[in-house]
XYZ file of C-alpha atoms in Angstrom:
713
model
C 78.622 119.343 133.350
C 80.028 116.450 131.292
C 78.347 113.588 133.231
C 74.920 115.193 132.724
C 75.140 115.047 128.922
C 74.243 111.318 128.637
C 71.261 111.879 130.969
C 70.026 114.763 128.814
C 70.391 112.580 125.743
C 68.366 109.773 127.317
C 65.578 112.186 128.248
C 65.610 113.761 124.793
C 65.468 110.377 123.034
C 62.659 109.239 125.358
C 60.546 112.320 124.626
C 61.274 111.993 120.907
C 60.241 108.327 120.912
C 57.018 109.173 122.739
C 56.167 111.930 120.261
C 56.920 109.611 117.345
C 54.657 106.886 118.763
C 51.849 109.401 119.241
C 52.244 110.593 115.634
C 52.263 107.008 114.328
C 49.026 106.355 116.202
C 47.397 109.103 114.178
C 48.922 108.002 110.850
C 48.814 104.193 110.848
C 45.493 102.377 111.045
C 47.236 99.355 112.590
C 48.597 101.388 115.528
C 46.599 103.161 118.227
C 48.002 105.310 121.054
C 45.697 106.560 123.801
C 47.544 109.791 124.659
C 51.010 111.271 125.143
C 51.361 109.783 128.619
C 50.648 106.327 127.214
C 53.148 106.984 124.422
C 55.830 107.915 126.960
C 55.110 104.820 129.027
C 55.296 102.605 125.931
C 58.519 104.285 124.818
C 60.062 103.675 128.248
C 59.014 100.023 128.184
C 60.427 99.588 124.659
C 63.699 101.082 125.897
C 63.838 98.712 128.882
C 63.148 95.659 126.726
C 65.814 96.796 124.270
C 68.264 97.110 127.142
C 67.582 93.779 128.857
C 65.796 91.442 126.415
C 67.364 92.550 123.128
C 70.848 91.105 123.861
C 69.329 87.650 124.379
C 67.137 87.870 121.287
C 69.911 89.098 119.018
C 72.226 86.278 120.062
C 69.568 83.663 119.353
C 68.813 85.163 115.943
C 72.376 86.244 115.153
C 72.888 84.052 112.049
C 69.769 85.490 110.421
C 70.799 89.014 111.387
C 74.231 88.524 109.818
C 72.747 86.968 106.687
C 70.410 89.948 106.214
C 73.023 92.498 107.359
C 70.790 93.776 110.128
C 67.422 93.749 108.367
C 66.247 90.855 110.532
C 66.762 93.130 113.515
C 63.784 95.172 112.328
C 61.557 92.104 112.702
C 62.998 91.437 116.157
C 62.306 95.013 117.145
C 58.821 94.600 115.716
C 58.292 91.622 117.994
C 59.427 93.709 120.969
C 57.041 96.530 120.053
C 54.207 94.029 119.650
C 55.068 92.567 123.078
C 54.950 96.066 124.590
C 51.461 96.570 123.117
C 50.351 93.432 124.954
C 51.789 94.732 128.227
C 50.880 98.417 127.916
C 47.119 99.039 127.509
C 47.653 102.543 126.142
C 49.351 101.152 123.001
C 47.697 98.804 120.501
C 49.665 97.233 117.636
C 47.827 94.762 115.402
C 50.760 92.521 114.359
C 54.487 91.926 114.430
C 54.657 93.444 110.927
C 53.030 96.621 112.204
C 55.439 96.541 115.140
C 58.345 96.276 112.679
C 57.057 99.375 110.879
C 56.886 101.224 114.201
C 60.397 100.096 115.134
C 61.792 101.183 111.774
C 60.167 104.613 111.952
C 61.389 105.084 115.520
C 64.939 104.261 114.424
C 64.871 106.516 111.365
C 63.328 109.487 113.180
C 65.639 109.072 116.142
C 68.672 109.012 113.861
C 67.539 111.888 111.681
C 66.806 114.178 114.641
C 69.602 113.147 117.001
C 72.498 112.746 114.572
C 74.552 115.403 116.333
C 73.545 114.128 119.759
C 74.027 110.385 119.535
C 73.943 108.061 116.566
C 76.655 109.556 114.343
C 78.332 111.835 116.860
C 82.103 111.385 117.044
C 82.197 111.433 120.827
C 79.369 108.893 121.114
C 81.039 106.737 118.447
C 84.333 106.925 120.330
C 82.723 105.694 123.561
C 80.985 102.782 121.808
C 83.792 101.684 119.503
C 87.244 103.024 120.273
C 87.129 102.950 124.064
C 85.889 99.345 124.081
C 88.714 98.291 121.785
C 91.197 100.232 123.880
C 90.046 98.506 127.058
C 90.577 95.088 125.475
C 94.106 95.932 124.409
C 95.093 98.040 127.402
C 97.653 95.545 128.640
C 99.413 95.075 125.298
C 103.069 96.063 125.398
C 104.058 98.973 123.178
C 106.324 97.682 120.361
C 109.446 99.692 119.659
C 108.926 99.850 115.891
C 106.096 101.982 114.455
C 103.442 100.221 112.417
C 102.381 101.153 108.884
C 98.652 101.635 108.304
C 97.605 101.907 104.641
C 94.102 103.188 103.863
C 93.069 102.861 100.223
C 90.238 104.945 98.756
C 89.159 102.867 95.794
C 88.809 104.739 92.492
C 89.827 108.226 93.674
C 91.985 110.067 91.144
C 94.784 112.408 92.195
C 93.160 115.384 90.433
C 89.771 114.716 92.033
C 91.313 114.504 95.499
C 93.203 117.779 95.020
C 89.983 119.587 94.133
C 88.115 117.899 96.989
C 90.777 119.022 99.444
C 90.567 122.588 98.151
C 86.767 122.622 98.161
C 86.350 121.253 101.682
C 85.188 117.769 100.702
C 88.207 116.035 102.273
C 89.016 118.269 105.261
C 90.975 115.717 107.292
C 93.346 114.824 104.460
C 93.686 118.475 103.498
C 94.606 119.333 107.081
C 97.433 116.784 107.062
C 98.917 118.346 103.944
C 98.481 121.911 105.194
C 100.174 121.230 108.531
C 103.095 119.550 106.760
C 102.704 116.098 108.290
C 101.949 114.524 104.892
C 102.703 115.085 101.216
C 100.536 114.307 98.215
C 102.076 112.537 95.224
C 100.691 111.222 91.956
C 101.515 107.900 90.381
C 100.539 106.204 87.120
C 98.875 102.817 86.784
C 99.626 100.168 84.212
C 97.261 99.840 81.242
C 94.842 97.784 83.344
C 93.678 100.499 85.734
C 91.489 98.343 87.947
C 91.620 97.078 91.501
C 92.701 93.485 90.877
C 95.815 94.283 88.875
C 96.682 97.350 90.952
C 96.351 95.546 94.290
C 98.374 92.598 92.987
C 101.145 95.068 92.222
C 100.798 97.037 95.461
C 100.371 94.105 97.841
C 102.436 91.393 96.149
C 104.852 93.364 93.969
C 103.701 91.392 90.913
C 100.766 92.055 88.574
C 102.089 90.262 85.531
C 99.516 88.595 83.243
C 96.488 90.499 84.588
C 95.167 92.268 81.478
C 91.797 93.404 82.856
C 89.146 92.932 85.544
C 87.941 89.783 83.749
C 89.500 87.899 80.862
C 89.254 84.585 79.010
C 91.897 81.911 79.576
C 92.077 79.424 76.717
C 94.132 76.904 78.668
C 91.340 76.685 81.263
C 88.400 77.132 78.898
C 86.901 79.679 81.285
C 86.978 83.278 82.366
C 88.871 84.726 85.289
C 86.768 87.240 87.221
C 88.819 89.187 89.735
C 86.172 89.649 92.397
C 85.076 86.022 92.540
C 86.659 84.538 95.684
C 87.835 81.341 93.981
C 89.356 83.260 91.067
C 90.915 85.772 93.455
C 92.425 82.855 95.377
C 93.904 81.516 92.139
C 95.320 84.931 91.243
C 96.963 85.212 94.641
C 98.443 81.737 94.218
C 100.002 82.863 90.941
C 101.382 86.152 92.207
C 102.327 85.472 95.814
C 105.763 84.326 96.949
C 104.576 84.124 100.559
C 106.285 87.408 101.442
C 103.773 90.009 100.339
C 103.404 93.433 101.892
C 101.408 92.090 104.852
C 103.146 88.737 105.428
C 104.651 89.646 108.816
C 101.622 89.401 111.149
C 99.749 91.886 108.961
C 96.015 92.400 108.447
C 94.029 92.634 105.209
C 90.570 94.183 105.467
C 88.111 94.529 102.540
C 90.640 93.940 99.756
C 90.726 91.814 96.593
C 94.079 90.186 97.478
C 95.565 89.656 100.917
C 99.244 90.549 100.541
C 99.898 87.237 102.392
C 98.325 88.671 105.556
C 97.778 86.080 108.323
C 94.713 88.074 109.455
C 91.999 88.880 106.932
C 88.378 89.961 106.758
C 86.226 90.662 103.694
C 89.177 89.804 101.463
C 88.251 88.057 98.219
C 91.307 85.821 97.989
C 90.859 84.396 101.501
C 87.059 84.243 101.837
C 87.073 80.500 101.104
C 90.118 79.610 103.197
C 89.461 77.827 106.472
C 93.108 77.516 107.521
C 93.398 81.130 108.670
C 94.203 82.109 112.277
C 91.352 83.118 114.537
C 87.649 82.331 114.449
C 86.675 82.685 110.799
C 83.605 84.834 110.204
C 83.202 85.806 113.850
C 83.882 89.473 113.080
C 80.460 89.652 111.424
C 78.681 87.989 114.329
C 80.476 90.176 116.853
C 79.565 93.325 114.937
C 75.872 92.523 114.668
C 75.660 91.282 118.253
C 76.268 94.856 119.420
C 72.910 96.728 119.649
C 74.631 100.061 118.965
C 76.106 98.683 115.733
C 72.843 97.140 114.561
C 70.679 100.191 115.124
C 73.295 102.591 113.796
C 73.798 100.448 110.688
C 70.060 100.222 110.068
C 69.495 103.924 110.528
C 72.423 105.044 108.387
C 71.589 102.381 105.793
C 68.056 103.690 105.460
C 69.427 107.217 105.182
C 71.786 106.102 102.417
C 68.994 104.393 100.469
C 66.923 107.585 100.670
C 69.946 109.673 99.651
C 70.547 107.474 96.596
C 66.917 107.571 95.468
C 66.873 111.351 95.922
C 70.152 111.853 94.022
C 68.987 109.698 91.113
C 65.686 111.589 90.974
C 67.517 114.921 90.981
C 69.692 113.831 88.045
C 66.580 112.875 86.095
C 64.758 116.091 86.989
C 67.695 118.291 85.990
C 68.521 116.092 82.992
C 72.124 115.756 84.143
C 74.285 114.080 81.504
C 75.959 111.705 81.308
C 73.844 109.578 83.606
C 72.613 105.996 83.806
C 69.496 104.359 85.206
C 69.982 103.468 88.869
C 67.463 100.929 90.071
C 66.005 100.447 93.524
C 68.159 97.349 94.115
C 71.305 99.415 93.569
C 70.280 101.718 96.422
C 70.664 98.789 98.817
C 74.018 97.820 97.301
C 75.173 101.391 97.769
C 74.064 101.268 101.410
C 76.103 98.100 101.878
C 79.249 99.681 100.427
C 78.914 103.061 102.111
C 77.659 101.972 105.540
C 77.830 98.262 106.387
C 81.144 97.305 104.779
C 82.710 100.614 105.784
C 81.760 100.247 109.442
C 82.851 96.610 109.559
C 86.284 97.441 108.195
C 86.756 100.512 110.396
C 86.077 98.480 113.512
C 88.369 95.715 112.249
C 91.184 98.202 111.608
C 90.795 99.701 115.081
C 90.921 96.207 116.554
C 94.089 95.549 114.551
C 95.713 98.696 115.887
C 94.876 97.803 119.467
C 96.257 94.324 118.823
C 99.492 95.996 117.709
C 99.571 94.566 114.183
C 102.699 95.909 112.465
C 101.151 96.475 109.028
C 97.505 96.927 108.004
C 95.871 97.520 104.614
C 92.187 98.237 103.977
C 90.189 99.432 100.960
C 87.262 101.842 101.207
C 84.913 100.869 98.365
C 82.309 103.569 98.981
C 83.535 106.409 96.735
C 84.293 104.084 93.806
C 80.831 102.520 94.014
C 78.977 105.846 94.054
C 81.195 107.496 91.415
C 80.552 104.605 89.011
C 76.840 105.351 89.057
C 76.642 109.072 89.824
C 79.773 110.546 88.266
C 83.227 111.200 89.645
C 82.566 114.707 91.052
C 78.811 114.795 91.363
C 77.396 115.959 94.730
C 76.591 112.514 96.124
C 80.022 111.142 95.109
C 81.746 114.005 96.898
C 79.448 113.585 99.913
C 80.497 109.939 100.055
C 84.144 110.984 99.836
C 83.550 113.317 102.794
C 82.165 110.386 104.785
C 85.258 108.317 103.971
C 87.468 111.256 104.966
C 85.634 111.366 108.294
C 86.227 107.655 108.884
C 89.924 108.132 108.157
C 90.005 110.954 110.704
C 88.380 108.631 113.250
C 90.960 105.925 112.557
C 93.724 108.494 112.950
C 92.253 109.598 116.290
C 92.000 105.986 117.459
C 95.621 105.414 116.419
C 96.705 108.014 118.961
C 95.513 105.688 121.736
C 96.845 102.449 120.265
C 99.653 100.648 122.106
C 101.866 101.026 119.032
C 102.780 104.172 117.114
C 101.336 104.111 113.588
C 102.297 105.976 110.438
C 99.280 106.516 108.174
C 99.468 106.289 104.388
C 96.370 107.051 102.318
C 96.409 105.990 98.672
C 94.233 104.951 95.757
C 94.666 102.053 93.372
C 93.392 103.923 90.296
C 91.122 106.814 89.411
C 87.985 107.041 87.308
C 87.206 108.788 84.037
C 83.723 110.004 83.208
C 81.593 109.933 80.078
C 78.458 108.668 78.380
C 78.712 104.942 77.798
C 79.524 103.310 74.466
C 75.940 102.065 74.155
C 74.472 105.471 74.997
C 76.609 107.198 72.384
C 76.175 104.745 69.519
C 73.081 102.685 70.296
C 74.964 99.372 70.317
C 77.186 97.544 72.774
C 80.706 96.437 71.934
C 79.429 92.867 71.778
C 76.875 93.873 69.132
C 79.529 95.671 67.084
C 81.721 92.576 67.154
C 78.832 90.224 66.430
C 77.771 92.223 63.380
C 81.299 91.944 61.994
C 82.016 88.241 62.490
C 78.796 86.566 61.261
C 79.036 84.261 64.255
C 77.707 84.031 67.762
C 79.549 86.455 70.015
C 79.025 85.981 73.710
C 79.469 88.753 76.243
C 80.743 87.708 79.655
C 80.137 90.393 82.212
C 78.762 90.793 85.685
C 76.543 93.100 87.713
C 77.184 96.812 87.348
C 77.958 97.157 91.060
C 81.200 95.990 92.665
C 79.477 96.028 96.059
C 77.483 92.960 95.038
C 80.703 90.963 94.730
C 81.832 92.011 98.198
C 78.367 91.284 99.598
C 78.598 87.745 98.234
C 82.122 87.367 99.604
C 81.046 88.557 103.040
C 78.251 85.963 103.169
C 80.741 83.343 101.941
C 83.124 84.285 104.739
C 80.428 84.386 107.419
C 79.411 80.883 106.365
C 82.972 79.520 106.411
C 83.386 79.149 110.174
C 82.663 76.168 112.400
C 80.127 77.825 114.687
C 76.419 77.082 114.798
C 75.680 80.499 113.351
C 78.024 79.903 110.412
C 76.233 76.635 109.697
C 72.871 78.416 109.588
C 74.242 81.042 107.182
C 75.789 78.294 105.058
C 72.520 76.412 104.704
C 70.491 79.547 104.065
C 72.798 80.683 101.241
C 73.374 77.279 99.635
C 71.173 78.013 96.609
C 73.441 80.909 95.622
C 76.668 78.971 96.189
C 78.914 78.140 93.211
C 81.994 76.069 94.009
C 81.591 76.974 97.656
C 81.294 80.736 97.126
C 78.097 82.764 97.333
C 77.427 84.679 94.126
C 74.747 87.313 93.848
C 73.475 88.593 90.542
C 75.824 86.850 88.117
C 75.114 83.143 88.518
C 77.634 80.936 86.769
C 79.563 83.698 85.027
C 82.803 82.383 83.628
C 82.052 78.767 84.568
C 81.364 76.610 81.522
C 82.492 73.189 80.329
C 85.364 73.283 77.835
C 83.305 71.151 75.416
C 80.860 74.037 74.946
C 83.223 76.821 73.947
C 81.760 79.930 72.288
C 83.262 81.037 68.997
C 83.841 84.625 70.121
C 83.914 86.069 73.642
C 83.627 89.791 74.330
C 84.397 91.206 77.768
C 84.490 94.683 79.226
C 86.544 96.269 81.971
C 85.359 99.873 82.063
C 86.638 101.512 78.890
C 88.819 98.468 78.121
C 87.352 95.829 75.810
C 88.657 92.317 75.190
C 87.887 89.976 72.294
C 88.975 86.333 72.407
C 88.416 83.380 70.069
C 88.251 80.389 72.462
C 88.200 77.765 69.706
C 91.434 79.071 68.174
C 94.571 77.871 70.015
C 97.110 80.371 71.323
C 97.198 84.076 70.534
C 95.353 84.633 67.264
C 97.388 86.871 64.965
C 96.173 89.827 62.941
C 96.665 87.858 59.749
C 94.577 84.951 61.043
C 91.821 87.312 62.263
C 91.690 88.946 58.813
C 91.403 85.491 57.265
C 88.613 84.324 59.577
C 86.716 87.586 60.041
C 87.869 90.102 57.399
C 85.383 92.806 58.484
C 86.184 92.754 62.214
C 89.408 94.750 62.500
C 88.261 97.469 60.027
C 84.952 97.798 61.898
C 86.738 98.263 65.219
C 89.411 100.535 63.770
C 86.924 102.894 62.139
C 84.415 103.047 64.994
C 84.299 106.582 66.483
C 83.993 105.189 70.015
C 87.237 103.214 69.814
C 90.591 104.918 70.330
C 92.842 102.012 69.387
C 93.132 98.235 69.399
C 96.108 96.014 70.139
C 96.701 92.899 68.038
C 99.741 90.746 67.382
C 101.047 90.503 63.828
C 103.087 87.606 62.490
C 105.184 90.127 60.570
C 105.421 93.154 62.856
C 104.805 91.828 66.386
C 102.727 94.040 68.696
C 100.652 96.424 66.568
C 98.390 99.230 67.765
C 95.798 100.263 65.177
C 93.879 103.531 65.290
C 91.477 105.332 62.953
C 94.198 107.422 61.289
C 97.390 105.472 61.809
C 99.169 102.559 63.414
C 101.997 102.095 65.862
C 104.190 99.032 65.422
C 105.303 98.954 69.037
C 107.851 96.128 68.768
C 109.506 97.811 65.790
C 109.146 101.335 67.217
C 107.595 102.610 64.005
C 104.610 104.932 63.551
C 102.662 105.094 60.307
C 100.309 108.070 59.976
C 98.984 109.520 63.243
C 100.090 107.761 66.414
C 96.926 106.291 67.997
C 98.687 106.224 71.392
C 99.583 109.913 71.459
C 96.442 111.078 73.362
C 97.082 108.515 76.108
C 100.325 109.864 77.522
C 104.079 109.316 77.135
C 104.032 105.881 78.786
C 101.194 104.427 76.695
C 103.484 102.417 74.390
C 105.316 101.001 77.400
C 102.042 99.848 78.961
C 100.769 98.341 75.708
C 103.987 96.431 75.066
C 103.922 94.969 78.563
C 100.330 93.772 78.160
C 101.161 92.272 74.761
C 103.709 90.051 76.489
C 101.203 88.552 78.931
C 100.591 84.809 78.589
C 96.827 85.435 78.682
C 96.730 88.587 76.586
C 93.409 88.547 74.687
C 93.450 88.193 70.914
C 92.253 91.799 70.547
C 92.497 94.438 73.288
C 90.429 97.577 72.719
C 90.703 100.966 74.426
C 87.770 103.323 74.014
C 88.168 106.745 72.498
C 89.334 109.553 74.754
C 87.997 113.073 74.247
C 90.624 115.365 75.756
C 88.455 118.510 75.725
C 86.103 117.033 78.335
C 88.400 114.333 79.691
C 85.768 111.740 78.766
C 85.842 108.093 77.738
C 83.119 105.716 76.507
C 82.808 102.800 78.913
C 81.869 99.434 77.445
C 79.898 98.842 80.651
C 76.881 100.884 81.715
C 78.782 103.131 84.119
C 79.112 106.924 84.204
C 82.481 106.810 85.940
C 84.702 103.987 84.744
C 88.233 102.644 84.835
C 90.175 99.731 83.424
C 91.977 101.250 80.452
C 93.789 104.468 79.620
C 92.454 107.976 79.098
C 91.951 110.751 81.621
C 92.205 110.627 85.425
C 91.579 106.855 85.703
C 95.307 106.267 85.140
C 96.512 108.696 87.823
C 95.814 107.716 91.459
C 97.499 109.307 94.487
C 99.800 108.505 97.375
C 99.438 110.626 100.535
C 102.392 109.779 102.753
C 104.110 111.028 105.924
C 106.613 113.729 105.054
C 109.568 111.866 106.546
C 108.832 108.724 104.513
C 110.134 110.162 101.301
C 109.747 109.468 97.612
C 112.334 110.061 94.900
C 111.761 112.871 92.428
C 111.261 110.601 89.431
C 107.805 109.628 88.223
C 106.222 106.565 89.827
C 104.927 104.298 87.072
C 103.134 101.038 87.815
C 101.657 99.443 90.922
C 104.762 97.295 91.384
C 106.811 100.470 91.873
C 104.398 101.584 94.618
C 104.979 98.223 96.317
C 108.726 98.884 96.280
C 108.312 102.225 98.053
C 105.909 100.866 100.679
C 108.263 97.991 101.354
C 111.210 100.370 101.666
C 109.263 102.476 104.182
C 108.658 99.384 106.295
C 112.420 98.806 106.391
C 113.001 102.455 107.348
C 110.538 102.034 110.215
C 112.563 99.102 111.520
C 110.818 96.075 109.998
C 113.985 94.412 108.745
C 112.161 91.277 107.622
C 110.994 93.238 104.560
C 114.594 93.764 103.442
C 115.337 90.045 103.040
C 117.134 89.370 99.775
C 115.724 86.965 97.240
C 112.050 87.774 97.778
C 110.049 89.091 94.869
C 109.607 92.796 95.443
C 112.059 92.769 98.342
C 114.232 95.771 99.067
C 117.713 95.084 97.764
C 119.317 98.439 98.403
C 119.953 100.491 101.519
C 117.057 102.610 102.760
C 116.533 105.806 100.763
C 116.055 108.890 102.911
C 116.685 111.708 100.455
C 114.170 112.806 97.846
C 117.096 113.291 95.459
C 118.471 109.801 95.949
C 117.660 107.013 93.519
C 116.074 103.774 94.625
C 116.381 100.355 93.111
C 113.351 99.238 95.084
C 111.015 101.415 93.018
C 111.575 99.213 89.990
C 111.902 95.808 91.685
C 109.782 93.115 90.103
C 109.269 94.898 86.771
C 108.430 92.499 84.002
C 109.348 94.935 81.196
C 112.769 96.513 81.188
C 112.247 99.013 78.396
C 112.679 102.761 78.444
C 110.542 104.692 80.891
C 109.881 107.245 78.170
C 107.743 107.002 75.048
C 108.634 104.742 72.142
C 109.033 106.837 69.026
C 109.620 106.120 65.383
């Protein structure tokens, strides 16, 4: 019976295509179909041209297809449909544009009706993706040491995952825990709960001097923006010792930093590098050269755009709060994050496994992107999480056929906290509050409200970085959006300004974390100097109901945290009035003191208020779900690990500690190169195999050696 299933599918798709063509003939004035027999004949001819002519066409137009992430394929299909109308008298199509509309409708209808039969069916996907990769790597020798595969779900909090596992929204991960193969642990981020700082800690064992997602550097007269490829490259230069978590023939896929991986794709810190092994950018061309990939991507992308528009409309109709406006352009960015980038990285990871790479790390952006705009546990965010869970299950299934045994670790870099934004609550942005208090021009430096746009720009940058003819075409086509060699979409020259034109005050936001810097004032501006220059600023921030606390440095008392009803002199371990850090957990003072010691700590660091009854914060960006500071689930990501790769009983605090455990596991699996002494974040002690045993590795690379408990008066 099994061999007949593909034949039945072909017949079903053929009949469906014929019926769709006949319906389009009755709906579209630019399309005419004589009868059902003519529709079937045209559908058969379209199928034959797709089988034999399409591969040639797609290779000729591959650069344009890559640049448009498959949209150009619609035009190519339109040309094929138009050609069929010239050959088949029973079908009349007025133009290539009309043919493109026919091709798009055929793809969407085919996908919508045959999801379980073909396009998104696991068995069909396995034959088109996994089996091909397996055939290429069939002769690879099986290494003796197991590999470590780390799959990050960006922005997923420990508490949200636990509920999703219980409610059936993460069935694969829940199954691993229920059958005892894996355990779920919680860890705590540093104050800066955002991907750049967390991945620097996880992948390089060092996230010192990374106060936020973006910050002003007075010595450079410019901003650092984590998801700009050139800035990410600079951050990796500062934090890498050449022996990161992926240095030993590892692979980095869709990350901010590379962990010193020799093999990388869609990684911000390496997008501009042309000295990497392999054919740079060819992964994109190879992906879009496959007709299955192109049509599947288009169909699922269209479905995702429709799903986003429907979800946004439902929130408006039901008056769901908090919510933000989600424009039409965002729907396409969401489709990129949840379909195109996801599928690219899944195929890259499978290729890595069949190449026998010893260590692999990839970040799934999809949930984080949707949760930012929809809410952290809204239906479409959880549906996206289910899709990610399904991709992880597919990777796990593919790993069973890889030449090397792999141990799978699933983790997140931070969580998200929800709430109406600062502007929604109070009618003014943080920049406007600051500007009203300083009687001077305050400039806000921010970026687009979608992280996917940064990765989209980086992917075009990377596709254009190779030496092939196709890369040259992409490079020329994107040159108008290039800044310092990197393609930027939506934010122009953000952070790039001459030092002779410095603003007086700069305000930046990183979720519910706000940063105020005075670029014309040298060094860290003290509380006393701020009061002298702008006497109304600190009181205005302190007394604002949307602000939980602010960190400043005092000439007299050192690091000082000021809240609406008290202050915490962190250096002196003294609390006056109510402790403004108390709602933010027992490690809040530790995190604040560490940030205060950063060389590029802003002059004022602001954390939004945190309302414990609802677990809500007030983001300084226009995002429903946010992260970047402290308060709620944003500070508590998860680590889902194989049961025999154990963790100690003590609390895991900081991304650098996570790096120590991952590195120790690599040593336990037999990768002795990760135990070399003298490397930053290297394992100095013997492998830890008991949950009751202590581990020096968990604290390697810490920049602050204070107590792990709270600082009290």
